[in-house]
XYZ file of C-alpha atoms in Angstrom:
597
model
C -53.019 -60.902 -33.069
C -55.637 -57.670 -31.801
C -57.783 -60.749 -30.085
C -55.038 -61.726 -28.064
C -53.901 -58.005 -27.137
C -57.073 -57.296 -25.922
C -57.524 -60.351 -23.879
C -53.935 -60.061 -22.115
C -54.801 -56.231 -21.494
C -58.280 -57.655 -19.901
C -56.297 -60.531 -17.593
C -54.053 -57.789 -16.625
C -56.793 -55.700 -15.803
C -58.703 -58.688 -13.640
C -55.564 -59.877 -11.771
C -54.908 -56.179 -10.821
C -58.474 -55.854 -9.440
C -59.209 -59.144 -7.971
C -55.753 -59.664 -6.428
C -53.595 -56.373 -7.073
C -51.624 -58.605 -8.594
C -49.284 -56.194 -10.565
C -48.099 -57.988 -14.345
C -47.558 -57.098 -18.261
C -48.963 -58.118 -20.744
C -46.143 -59.735 -22.136
C -46.297 -62.157 -19.302
C -50.015 -63.594 -20.221
C -50.331 -66.643 -21.287
C -52.849 -67.523 -24.221
C -53.444 -70.187 -26.797
C -55.853 -71.224 -28.477
C -58.449 -73.580 -26.590
C -57.792 -77.244 -27.297
C -60.679 -78.920 -29.386
C -62.150 -81.333 -26.644
C -63.050 -78.255 -24.447
C -65.333 -75.160 -25.272
C -63.729 -71.854 -25.623
C -62.112 -70.193 -28.048
C -58.957 -68.752 -26.263
C -57.004 -70.352 -23.238
C -55.698 -68.207 -20.357
C -52.973 -70.755 -18.629
C -53.170 -68.771 -14.643
C -50.682 -71.397 -12.880
C -48.721 -68.034 -12.349
C -50.993 -66.321 -10.651
C -51.622 -68.953 -8.175
C -48.975 -68.510 -5.758
C -49.862 -64.749 -5.470
C -53.609 -65.003 -5.210
C -52.878 -67.379 -2.696
C -56.116 -69.423 -4.356
C -56.154 -73.339 -5.698
C -55.860 -73.256 -9.776
C -59.683 -74.002 -10.485
C -60.786 -71.201 -8.137
C -58.568 -68.512 -9.368
C -59.688 -69.286 -12.694
C -63.738 -69.313 -11.410
C -63.245 -65.704 -9.796
C -61.554 -64.865 -13.245
C -63.701 -66.022 -15.684
C -66.803 -64.483 -13.691
C -64.835 -60.921 -13.696
C -64.511 -61.063 -16.988
C -67.514 -61.665 -18.287
C -69.399 -59.372 -16.498
C -67.130 -56.308 -17.405
C -65.721 -57.369 -20.897
C -68.713 -57.747 -23.373
C -66.190 -59.807 -25.740
C -66.482 -62.400 -23.641
C -69.296 -64.432 -23.611
C -68.604 -67.465 -21.503
C -66.069 -69.334 -19.925
C -64.842 -72.499 -17.811
C -62.142 -74.131 -16.134
C -59.944 -77.135 -16.505
C -57.561 -77.010 -13.744
C -55.299 -73.738 -14.414
C -56.489 -73.430 -17.730
C -59.118 -70.771 -18.106
C -61.363 -70.987 -21.118
C -62.979 -68.229 -22.829
C -65.628 -67.964 -25.788
C -65.555 -64.802 -27.711
C -69.004 -63.106 -28.188
C -70.257 -64.469 -31.743
C -70.462 -60.435 -32.660
C -66.619 -60.365 -32.606
C -66.700 -63.049 -35.104
C -69.346 -61.580 -37.227
C -67.706 -58.591 -37.266
C -64.061 -59.934 -37.960
C -65.812 -61.748 -41.291
C -67.514 -58.336 -42.209
C -63.812 -57.504 -42.244
C -62.281 -60.054 -44.280
C -64.915 -59.631 -46.941
C -63.913 -56.061 -47.532
C -59.960 -56.970 -48.098
C -59.394 -57.404 -51.392
C -55.773 -59.116 -50.459
C -56.809 -60.553 -47.120
C -53.785 -61.389 -44.915
C -50.878 -60.445 -47.397
C -48.514 -56.489 -46.699
C -48.301 -54.438 -49.415
C -45.131 -53.392 -50.603
C -43.583 -49.779 -50.831
C -40.288 -48.506 -51.824
C -39.198 -48.397 -48.551
C -39.794 -51.961 -48.146
C -36.483 -54.198 -47.535
C -35.315 -55.756 -51.037
C -35.161 -59.665 -50.348
C -33.024 -61.637 -53.165
C -33.957 -65.306 -53.452
C -31.891 -67.847 -56.057
C -33.271 -70.876 -57.230
C -33.162 -73.088 -59.553
C -29.444 -72.966 -60.479
C -29.894 -75.833 -63.489
C -26.453 -77.108 -65.161
C -26.674 -76.810 -68.866
C -25.623 -80.755 -69.830
C -28.541 -81.889 -68.910
C -33.059 -80.696 -68.550
C -34.558 -80.002 -65.340
C -35.484 -83.045 -62.889
C -37.644 -84.295 -60.107
C -35.052 -82.249 -58.022
C -34.879 -79.419 -59.697
C -39.010 -79.094 -59.448
C -38.496 -79.126 -55.722
C -35.973 -76.427 -55.882
C -38.233 -74.168 -58.142
C -41.414 -74.922 -56.589
C -39.604 -74.050 -52.947
C -38.227 -70.023 -54.201
C -40.755 -69.512 -56.547
C -43.222 -69.958 -53.203
C -40.998 -68.833 -50.740
C -40.251 -65.704 -53.436
C -44.509 -64.985 -53.056
C -45.196 -65.239 -49.460
C -42.161 -62.711 -48.856
C -43.850 -60.264 -50.974
C -46.786 -60.810 -49.344
C -44.621 -60.232 -45.613
C -44.264 -56.679 -47.327
C -40.783 -57.378 -48.725
C -39.891 -56.083 -52.521
C -38.410 -59.405 -54.012
C -35.876 -60.180 -56.802
C -35.836 -63.590 -58.174
C -32.935 -64.779 -59.846
C -31.420 -67.956 -61.378
C -27.976 -68.756 -61.878
C -26.982 -71.258 -64.479
C -24.315 -73.716 -64.323
C -22.998 -73.172 -68.174
C -19.093 -73.716 -67.974
C -17.445 -76.707 -67.051
C -16.251 -80.579 -67.592
C -19.654 -81.477 -67.786
C -20.960 -79.110 -69.948
C -17.475 -79.813 -72.034
C -18.780 -83.326 -72.176
C -21.987 -83.014 -73.892
C -20.580 -80.827 -76.689
C -17.356 -83.769 -77.464
C -20.334 -86.454 -76.907
C -22.318 -84.286 -79.728
C -19.286 -83.528 -82.075
C -18.202 -87.828 -82.426
C -22.146 -88.915 -82.087
C -24.672 -86.119 -82.894
C -24.150 -86.516 -87.133
C -25.152 -82.869 -86.904
C -28.319 -83.016 -85.182
C -30.618 -80.112 -83.930
C -33.308 -80.084 -81.620
C -35.737 -79.082 -84.803
C -34.216 -81.901 -86.848
C -35.191 -84.457 -84.777
C -38.176 -83.000 -83.295
C -37.035 -82.782 -79.274
C -36.495 -80.210 -76.796
C -32.790 -78.418 -76.612
C -32.245 -79.609 -73.126
C -33.487 -82.988 -73.989
C -31.272 -83.080 -77.000
C -28.362 -81.647 -74.975
C -29.036 -84.338 -72.049
C -28.696 -87.630 -74.056
C -25.430 -86.503 -75.315
C -24.078 -86.363 -71.800
C -25.374 -89.951 -70.909
C -23.953 -90.881 -74.676
C -20.962 -89.250 -72.955
C -20.557 -91.525 -69.910
C -21.627 -94.766 -71.790
C -18.385 -94.414 -74.341
C -17.046 -93.161 -71.585
C -17.299 -96.523 -69.330
C -16.793 -98.516 -71.984
C -12.984 -97.155 -72.777
C -12.135 -97.256 -68.384
C -13.251 -101.205 -69.181
C -11.107 -101.827 -72.196
C -8.430 -99.926 -70.423
C -8.758 -102.052 -67.052
C -8.949 -105.271 -69.532
C -5.280 -104.395 -70.695
C -3.650 -104.449 -67.167
C -4.228 -100.746 -66.071
C -5.586 -99.706 -62.673
C -9.071 -97.932 -62.665
C -8.013 -94.942 -60.968
C -5.477 -94.796 -64.390
C -7.947 -96.038 -67.186
C -10.605 -92.828 -65.541
C -7.222 -90.750 -66.300
C -6.324 -91.651 -69.682
C -9.671 -92.755 -71.211
C -9.223 -90.923 -74.697
C -12.525 -89.397 -73.993
C -11.765 -87.719 -71.246
C -8.323 -86.285 -71.641
C -10.309 -84.902 -74.914
C -13.021 -83.453 -72.931
C -10.400 -81.377 -71.035
C -8.690 -80.291 -73.289
C -12.081 -78.746 -74.763
C -12.157 -77.372 -71.674
C -8.796 -75.792 -71.882
C -9.976 -74.322 -75.028
C -12.832 -72.973 -73.483
C -10.970 -71.592 -71.331
C -8.374 -70.172 -73.601
C -11.272 -68.803 -75.700
C -11.045 -71.010 -79.058
C -13.685 -69.325 -81.125
C -14.603 -72.807 -82.805
C -15.301 -74.141 -79.141
C -16.374 -70.986 -77.521
C -19.177 -70.921 -81.037
C -20.012 -74.522 -80.278
C -21.170 -73.940 -76.544
C -22.967 -70.853 -77.541
C -24.978 -72.788 -79.490
C -25.623 -76.175 -77.340
C -26.625 -73.600 -74.687
C -29.108 -71.570 -76.537
C -30.648 -75.176 -77.396
C -31.044 -75.706 -73.480
C -32.142 -72.497 -72.786
C -35.262 -72.567 -75.104
C -35.793 -75.860 -73.475
C -35.492 -74.889 -69.680
C -37.706 -71.473 -70.664
C -40.119 -74.025 -71.612
C -40.353 -76.381 -68.653
C -40.415 -72.862 -66.653
C -43.271 -72.111 -67.770
C -45.046 -75.167 -67.791
C -44.277 -75.150 -63.940
C -45.214 -71.636 -63.280
C -41.751 -70.624 -61.907
C -40.085 -67.169 -63.557
C -37.376 -64.983 -62.661
C -36.200 -60.883 -62.613
C -32.448 -61.450 -63.450
C -30.917 -63.940 -64.695
C -26.929 -64.753 -63.798
C -24.215 -66.875 -65.693
C -21.033 -68.450 -64.172
C -19.068 -68.141 -67.523
C -19.588 -64.367 -66.304
C -19.201 -64.358 -62.463
C -16.203 -66.815 -62.494
C -13.981 -64.277 -63.743
C -15.554 -61.501 -61.100
C -14.867 -63.908 -58.316
C -11.501 -64.083 -58.809
C -10.355 -60.486 -59.411
C -12.498 -60.455 -56.087
C -10.581 -62.892 -54.504
C -7.879 -61.289 -55.577
C -8.610 -58.195 -54.194
C -9.218 -59.546 -50.858
C -5.737 -61.146 -51.082
C -4.327 -57.235 -51.681
C -6.625 -56.797 -48.356
C -4.834 -59.458 -46.098
C -8.195 -61.075 -45.912
C -6.897 -64.040 -47.846
C -3.574 -65.501 -48.537
C -1.006 -67.301 -51.613
C 0.581 -70.592 -50.862
C 3.999 -71.658 -52.137
C 2.447 -73.066 -55.170
C 0.482 -70.348 -56.141
C -2.774 -71.171 -54.677
C -5.476 -68.578 -52.747
C -6.601 -69.521 -49.380
C -8.759 -68.697 -46.643
C -7.428 -69.356 -43.308
C -11.310 -69.730 -41.075
C -10.118 -71.727 -38.181
C -10.914 -68.586 -36.261
C -14.527 -69.398 -37.064
C -13.801 -72.658 -36.143
C -13.812 -74.108 -39.562
C -10.966 -75.123 -41.604
C -8.855 -73.636 -44.592
C -10.881 -73.079 -47.623
C -9.066 -72.985 -51.014
C -10.209 -69.899 -53.765
C -8.024 -70.439 -56.444
C -5.740 -73.231 -57.458
C -2.396 -73.197 -58.133
C -2.882 -72.583 -61.831
C -5.469 -69.895 -61.632
C -8.457 -71.251 -62.127
C -11.881 -71.321 -60.053
C -13.396 -73.067 -57.362
C -17.312 -72.884 -57.178
C -16.857 -70.737 -53.777
C -14.743 -68.190 -56.242
C -17.860 -67.806 -58.855
C -20.499 -67.517 -55.655
C -18.358 -64.691 -54.784
C -18.295 -63.217 -58.221
C -21.936 -63.831 -58.594
C -22.675 -61.937 -55.133
C -20.661 -58.848 -56.676
C -22.569 -58.753 -59.940
C -25.716 -59.165 -57.745
C -24.568 -56.383 -55.259
C -23.813 -53.836 -58.329
C -27.411 -54.554 -59.739
C -29.269 -54.358 -56.718
C -29.293 -52.338 -52.940
C -29.814 -56.286 -51.686
C -30.875 -55.948 -47.814
C -31.081 -59.887 -47.693
C -29.895 -62.331 -49.871
C -31.466 -66.132 -49.847
C -30.187 -68.919 -51.894
C -32.601 -72.020 -51.885
C -29.711 -74.797 -52.268
C -30.227 -78.625 -51.075
C -28.673 -79.305 -47.337
C -25.610 -81.316 -49.129
C -24.750 -77.664 -49.435
C -24.445 -76.672 -45.743
C -21.000 -76.051 -44.942
C -20.008 -74.202 -48.413
C -22.871 -71.467 -47.571
C -21.842 -70.873 -44.045
C -18.201 -70.347 -45.367
C -19.493 -68.307 -47.946
C -21.138 -66.031 -45.397
C -18.157 -65.126 -43.779
C -16.253 -64.651 -46.761
C -18.457 -62.283 -47.826
C -18.718 -60.382 -44.598
C -14.609 -60.197 -44.625
C -15.022 -59.050 -48.027
C -17.530 -55.680 -47.527
C -21.449 -56.872 -48.388
C -23.430 -56.199 -45.768
C -26.122 -58.642 -46.071
C -23.084 -60.964 -45.786
C -22.886 -62.204 -42.324
C -26.472 -62.914 -42.202
C -27.504 -64.502 -45.430
C -30.323 -67.185 -45.689
C -29.092 -70.814 -46.834
C -32.739 -72.087 -47.553
C -31.305 -75.543 -47.147
C -34.198 -78.000 -48.281
C -33.845 -82.364 -48.370
C -33.473 -84.571 -51.042
C -36.595 -85.961 -52.999
C -36.902 -89.377 -54.824
C -39.291 -91.203 -55.849
C -40.464 -94.991 -54.452
C -38.103 -96.615 -56.647
C -34.747 -94.387 -54.832
C -32.548 -92.212 -56.002
C -31.664 -90.756 -59.366
C -28.633 -90.789 -61.406
C -28.018 -87.931 -64.219
C -25.069 -89.789 -65.612
C -27.298 -93.179 -65.934
C -29.979 -91.218 -67.840
C -32.107 -92.776 -64.241
C -33.231 -89.599 -63.509
C -37.287 -88.413 -63.652
C -37.479 -85.789 -66.621
C -39.933 -82.994 -65.449
C -40.763 -82.594 -68.140
C -42.278 -86.014 -68.430
C -43.106 -85.823 -64.861
C -45.594 -83.058 -65.821
C -46.957 -85.043 -68.894
C -47.800 -87.836 -66.530
C -49.418 -85.531 -63.541
C -51.908 -84.145 -66.177
C -52.561 -87.887 -67.736
C -53.280 -88.907 -64.583
C -55.439 -86.184 -63.419
C -57.393 -86.720 -66.299
C -58.005 -90.229 -66.200
C -58.535 -89.705 -62.381
C -61.447 -87.293 -62.976
C -63.188 -89.374 -65.889
C -63.504 -92.014 -63.410
C -64.849 -89.929 -60.707
C -66.892 -87.887 -63.240
C -65.709 -84.281 -61.905
C -65.709 -83.244 -66.197
C -68.825 -84.199 -67.055
C -70.606 -81.507 -69.202
C -66.957 -80.223 -69.565
C -65.921 -78.900 -72.898
C -62.735 -80.459 -74.044
C -61.115 -77.321 -74.259
C -62.465 -76.895 -70.071
C -61.303 -80.230 -69.405
C -57.816 -79.800 -70.996
C -57.235 -76.108 -68.949
C -58.646 -78.012 -65.781
C -56.847 -81.410 -65.712
C -53.871 -79.052 -66.276
C -54.538 -77.529 -62.778
C -54.809 -80.049 -60.888
C -51.763 -82.143 -61.992
C -50.046 -79.406 -61.726
C -51.919 -78.429 -59.005
C -51.199 -82.191 -57.447
C -47.715 -82.139 -57.885
C -46.422 -78.811 -56.290
C -48.708 -79.247 -53.202
C -47.768 -82.586 -52.503
C -43.935 -81.273 -52.612
C -44.938 -78.142 -50.705
C -47.063 -79.573 -48.157
C -43.916 -81.215 -46.566
C -41.468 -79.650 -44.052
C -38.416 -78.762 -47.043
C -35.751 -79.550 -44.274
C -36.782 -83.112 -44.767
C -36.313 -85.682 -47.918
C -39.071 -86.887 -48.735
C -40.573 -89.475 -51.827
C -43.134 -88.101 -54.255
C -45.734 -90.504 -54.629
C -47.568 -89.443 -58.223
C -49.971 -91.818 -57.179
C -50.954 -90.424 -53.819
C -50.296 -86.545 -54.720
C -53.332 -86.801 -56.984
C -56.113 -88.264 -54.596
C -59.366 -86.147 -54.491
C -59.522 -87.231 -50.596
C -56.976 -86.522 -47.817
C -54.288 -84.004 -47.779
C -53.989 -83.613 -51.562
C -53.797 -80.557 -53.765
C -57.116 -81.770 -56.046
C -58.710 -81.779 -52.512
C -58.745 -78.333 -52.090
C -59.055 -77.480 -55.611
C -62.350 -79.699 -55.645
C -63.449 -78.036 -52.209
C -62.830 -73.982 -53.956
C -64.960 -75.479 -56.786
C -67.712 -76.489 -54.970
C -67.856 -73.071 -53.268
C -67.891 -71.520 -56.489
C -70.585 -73.666 -57.344
C -72.823 -73.072 -54.796
C -72.336 -68.883 -55.427
C -73.225 -69.232 -59.096
C -76.396 -71.428 -58.000
C -77.017 -68.237 -55.497
C -76.583 -65.896 -57.811
C -78.766 -67.377 -60.631
C -81.919 -67.830 -57.869
C -81.460 -64.439 -57.421
C -79.915 -64.599 -53.973
C -77.753 -61.536 -53.145
C -74.645 -61.356 -51.498
C -73.739 -58.756 -49.403
C -71.398 -57.872 -47.058
C -73.554 -57.250 -44.030
C -74.430 -59.686 -41.923
C -76.937 -59.678 -38.263
C -74.833 -59.272 -35.353
C -77.306 -60.877 -32.907
C -77.384 -63.767 -35.476
C -77.012 -67.338 -34.102
C -74.240 -69.394 -35.453
C -72.683 -72.909 -34.537
C -69.535 -73.610 -33.020
C -68.363 -74.950 -36.251
C -69.003 -71.671 -38.447
C -67.712 -69.881 -35.563
C -64.356 -71.882 -36.159
C -64.468 -71.077 -39.361
C -64.346 -67.606 -39.071
C -61.493 -67.779 -36.636
C -59.688 -69.974 -39.327
C -59.870 -67.701 -41.695
C -59.013 -64.427 -38.926
C -55.644 -67.064 -38.604
C -54.608 -66.684 -41.936
C -52.247 -63.047 -41.866
C -50.751 -64.884 -38.954
C -50.169 -68.067 -41.206
C -48.501 -65.878 -44.069
C -46.424 -64.213 -41.131
C -45.380 -67.589 -39.750
C -44.266 -68.755 -42.868
C -42.167 -66.001 -43.921
C -40.510 -66.008 -40.455
C -39.730 -69.737 -40.603
C -39.441 -70.271 -44.803
C -42.045 -72.424 -44.984
C -44.485 -73.203 -47.455
C -45.711 -76.009 -45.798
C -47.086 -73.652 -42.928
C -49.021 -71.975 -45.514
C -49.940 -75.690 -47.513
C -51.417 -77.405 -44.180
C -53.002 -74.222 -42.864
C -54.952 -74.242 -45.899
C -56.189 -78.295 -45.850
C -56.869 -77.222 -41.809
C -59.335 -74.927 -43.490
C -60.709 -76.543 -46.083
C -61.414 -80.424 -44.372
C -63.606 -77.920 -41.622
C -65.014 -76.151 -44.202
C -66.099 -79.281 -45.874
C -67.634 -80.556 -42.771
C -69.360 -77.331 -42.450
C -70.917 -78.263 -45.589
C -71.885 -81.690 -44.848
C -73.864 -80.845 -41.510
C -75.718 -77.277 -43.200
C -77.794 -76.476 -45.457
C -76.977 -73.218 -47.780
C -79.290 -72.611 -50.154
C -81.888 -73.875 -49.192
C -81.974 -72.634 -45.205
C -84.963 -70.674 -44.688
C -83.525 -67.698 -42.008
C -82.604 -65.405 -44.640
C -79.961 -64.356 -42.427
C -78.701 -67.174 -42.084
C -78.235 -68.069 -45.526
C -76.390 -64.708 -46.017
C -74.166 -65.604 -43.630
C -73.124 -68.996 -44.968
C -72.955 -67.819 -48.310
C -70.816 -64.689 -47.287
C -68.649 -66.778 -45.347
C -68.134 -69.436 -48.016
C -67.048 -66.923 -50.600
C -64.064 -65.732 -48.135
C -63.670 -69.520 -47.273
C -62.805 -69.358 -51.141
C -61.144 -66.734 -51.114
C -58.480 -67.142 -48.460
C -58.288 -70.772 -50.080
C -57.521 -68.911 -53.403
C -54.991 -66.188 -51.829
C -53.175 -69.435 -49.949
C -52.808 -71.431 -52.953
C -51.277 -68.287 -54.971
C -48.767 -68.837 -52.596
C -47.566 -71.878 -53.449
C -47.965 -71.468 -57.345
C -51.456 -73.200 -57.569
C -54.296 -72.006 -59.351
C -57.479 -73.074 -58.481
C -60.682 -74.072 -61.013
C -63.703 -72.374 -60.857
C -65.574 -75.732 -61.482
C -64.434 -79.027 -61.524
């Protein structure tokens, strides 16, 4: 922050002049003044006490007096033990407000051709079921992180790896063959991903029934699971798929197309997208060839049974299987193949995988293997590890059909938003079309904000009712504040009150107004921090703090009825730029803000 750099220079000069102490700017400890004390920035003076041979209180007083007398930037000070609290001249904050107003994409760094290329992988669905609540958190985190990285000046490629092969896919295919009666999404008027997911659940129910029947004949549970006819048929289907059987491949392609159509619809509603989609059915063979290459170079080794392994004991890990004895691949092999294709497609500088924390070890190993195979970004790949999300009722299980479907959840959120808004009278005087659009924004905004405001590393419980509240740390509260500001600005225009970016520099403003400008000034640093820590929650909670402070200002001060023309113009300019920063911040979370509510 420029202000802190300037103040550090001032303190360096002051301690040199007063006490002949030589120090560097980096040694000056500055922090925001705590709310219970007067001031904007605090200088921690304890490090100078011994050399100056002064008590903390006297040293602080002498420093404060010298700074106020020699540097107009600081208007007054107070000392609390070893803490020198400095109040910055109001004219500085008013100048900063004008600068903020002049910058359309305030706080964002523009990309250039020389900007680093960061690839972000998120979503990673299986084609045997629709997207669920866990996918929602993954998609929202991945999309938001991509927007934050772009705002930090990176070129970003958003990618998705679709898990479209394996035994789980064959389970849905087999169930459709046996119980589907040639049903299609069109014939049943359902989304394709839902249709395929229903057959995955149907397989599991029939499979469990067969296991129970076998156990009743006296065989063990383990043997029953292995010998259940349905599972044997699914495994045969998988072998046929891998052998390229035309009939199996055609069914696989048809059912996958149903699923992709459903996925696309869900992604559109959720407001997320991708620049490039990869498919495991393409990447697993690439992975096998890359492992064979590593085998020839001595990076991996082959055991007597023909399986291929990586020995990572030197890195403090264990040995990792890469190809089974029968030559089939494992997930690690597929990820290596996907990396190979991505590196051929893009000159990646950094790779970010948005995957749940149950895969921490997997990505620790993948990083080492990619580095050994020569991928320049392998060693520094980022596993954006996030916690699980549950509903108040507990965990979800795909096979049992108890998963919270993403489409159903979005429908519920929008319906709840409409009901709540009507009860509060928020939609009075709105047309039917406006009501539909606004309640969609509120419902999805509530869902997204509630998930993104939580530190991504933590497990969380998503409470739909709590998320839709128009008060507190919620999306609707922020959206309503934005709409409130836009309403004030519209009324000002209707009344012929011109809004310009010039502010009288000697204008006296309140501490609350000065504090709001300071929050706006913080926004670029907040964007940088969110990018550095890979944390959308930093943006979310900053936005809540900004809106909360604005609402207190709105309650305590008149805007349109203010008689002082300069003060009224300033408050409108301040409101306009609070709204601008709120909209920019919410865009980083993938959340729309309505112009009226």
